[in-house]
XYZ file of C-alpha atoms in Angstrom:
109
model
C -6.205 1.357 10.739
C -4.913 -1.482 8.576
C -6.822 -4.150 6.663
C -5.441 -7.475 7.879
C -6.118 -11.017 6.677
C -5.595 -13.826 9.193
C -4.078 -16.982 7.680
C -3.617 -20.182 9.623
C -4.121 -23.914 9.578
C -7.748 -25.071 9.509
C -8.051 -28.513 7.900
C -7.716 -31.462 10.246
C -7.703 -29.374 13.422
C -10.390 -29.500 16.120
C -13.051 -26.874 15.360
C -10.978 -25.838 12.347
C -8.665 -23.927 14.703
C -11.507 -21.426 15.190
C -10.523 -20.414 18.750
C -7.094 -19.246 17.532
C -8.646 -17.293 14.652
C -11.271 -15.766 16.947
C -8.653 -14.686 19.499
C -6.478 -13.122 16.793
C -9.458 -11.346 15.246
C -10.595 -10.045 18.628
C -7.163 -8.663 19.505
C -6.592 -7.091 16.086
C -10.073 -5.548 16.025
C -9.592 -4.090 19.511
C -6.303 -2.602 18.279
C -8.278 -0.720 15.624
C -7.669 -2.853 12.547
C -10.137 -4.136 9.962
C -9.828 -7.915 10.070
C -10.732 -10.577 7.528
C -10.781 -14.241 8.502
C -11.677 -17.502 6.748
C -13.880 -18.260 9.756
C -16.197 -15.406 8.811
C -17.352 -17.482 5.821
C -20.448 -19.722 5.916
C -19.975 -23.413 6.671
C -20.602 -26.129 4.085
C -19.014 -24.904 0.856
C -16.494 -26.954 -1.155
C -12.873 -26.421 -0.113
C -12.067 -24.928 -3.532
C -14.693 -22.223 -2.956
C -13.102 -21.318 0.370
C -9.686 -21.012 -1.282
C -11.073 -18.773 -4.028
C -12.664 -16.452 -1.466
C -9.641 -16.476 0.850
C -7.306 -15.578 -2.009
C -9.622 -12.677 -2.857
C -9.356 -11.546 0.782
C -5.559 -11.686 0.503
C -5.785 -9.454 -2.575
C -7.985 -6.979 -0.661
C -5.885 -6.744 2.504
C -2.807 -4.687 3.297
C -1.134 -7.223 5.565
C -1.316 -10.950 6.215
C -0.860 -12.311 9.720
C 0.133 -15.974 10.031
C -1.059 -18.014 12.996
C 0.880 -20.718 14.818
C 1.181 -23.884 12.734
C 0.971 -22.060 9.396
C 4.022 -23.960 8.115
C 1.986 -27.181 7.877
C -0.861 -25.781 5.763
C -0.994 -25.954 1.965
C -3.759 -23.337 1.981
C -1.622 -20.897 3.940
C 1.292 -21.599 1.581
C -0.901 -20.460 -1.335
C -2.117 -17.392 0.585
C 1.410 -16.469 1.621
C 2.768 -16.910 -1.922
C 0.063 -14.633 -3.336
C 0.644 -12.042 -0.616
C 4.377 -11.957 -1.353
C 3.729 -11.775 -5.112
C 1.459 -8.766 -4.543
C 3.960 -7.051 -2.234
C 1.865 -7.423 0.918
C 3.509 -7.442 4.323
C 3.404 -10.938 5.824
C 4.312 -11.755 9.409
C 3.833 -14.252 12.192
C 2.243 -13.108 15.439
C 2.106 -15.422 18.432
C -1.292 -14.403 19.778
C -1.059 -16.845 22.682
C 1.510 -14.417 24.164
C -0.516 -11.233 23.560
C -3.036 -10.074 26.127
C -3.108 -6.350 25.386
C -4.475 -5.205 22.009
C -2.330 -2.073 22.310
C 0.642 -4.312 21.497
C -0.820 -4.712 17.988
C -1.391 -1.047 17.164
C 2.017 -0.759 15.473
C 0.795 -3.005 12.651
C -0.690 0.127 11.121
C 2.730 1.738 10.795
């Protein structure tokens, strides 16, 4: 069991890219991981508050998983930089190609 933070683009995307985050969280949870996601936070706070909380989640996790489109997000750039600074494992997973949560079990290794 690994504590994983999901990072991906949110701003300017329909529904804040929630379906992609939800799919990733579902697959990772079914694979036995503890998952943290920005979409678990309440709606309506200032963007700076979200960043503060998300950076705290990065500090608390063991690994960061980047969603498709992460390259175009300043927020993800900050999360990724912090994760690297703290020695966290960071990787991209293309969840649109994963249908079996068992494929994600190796993240705990």
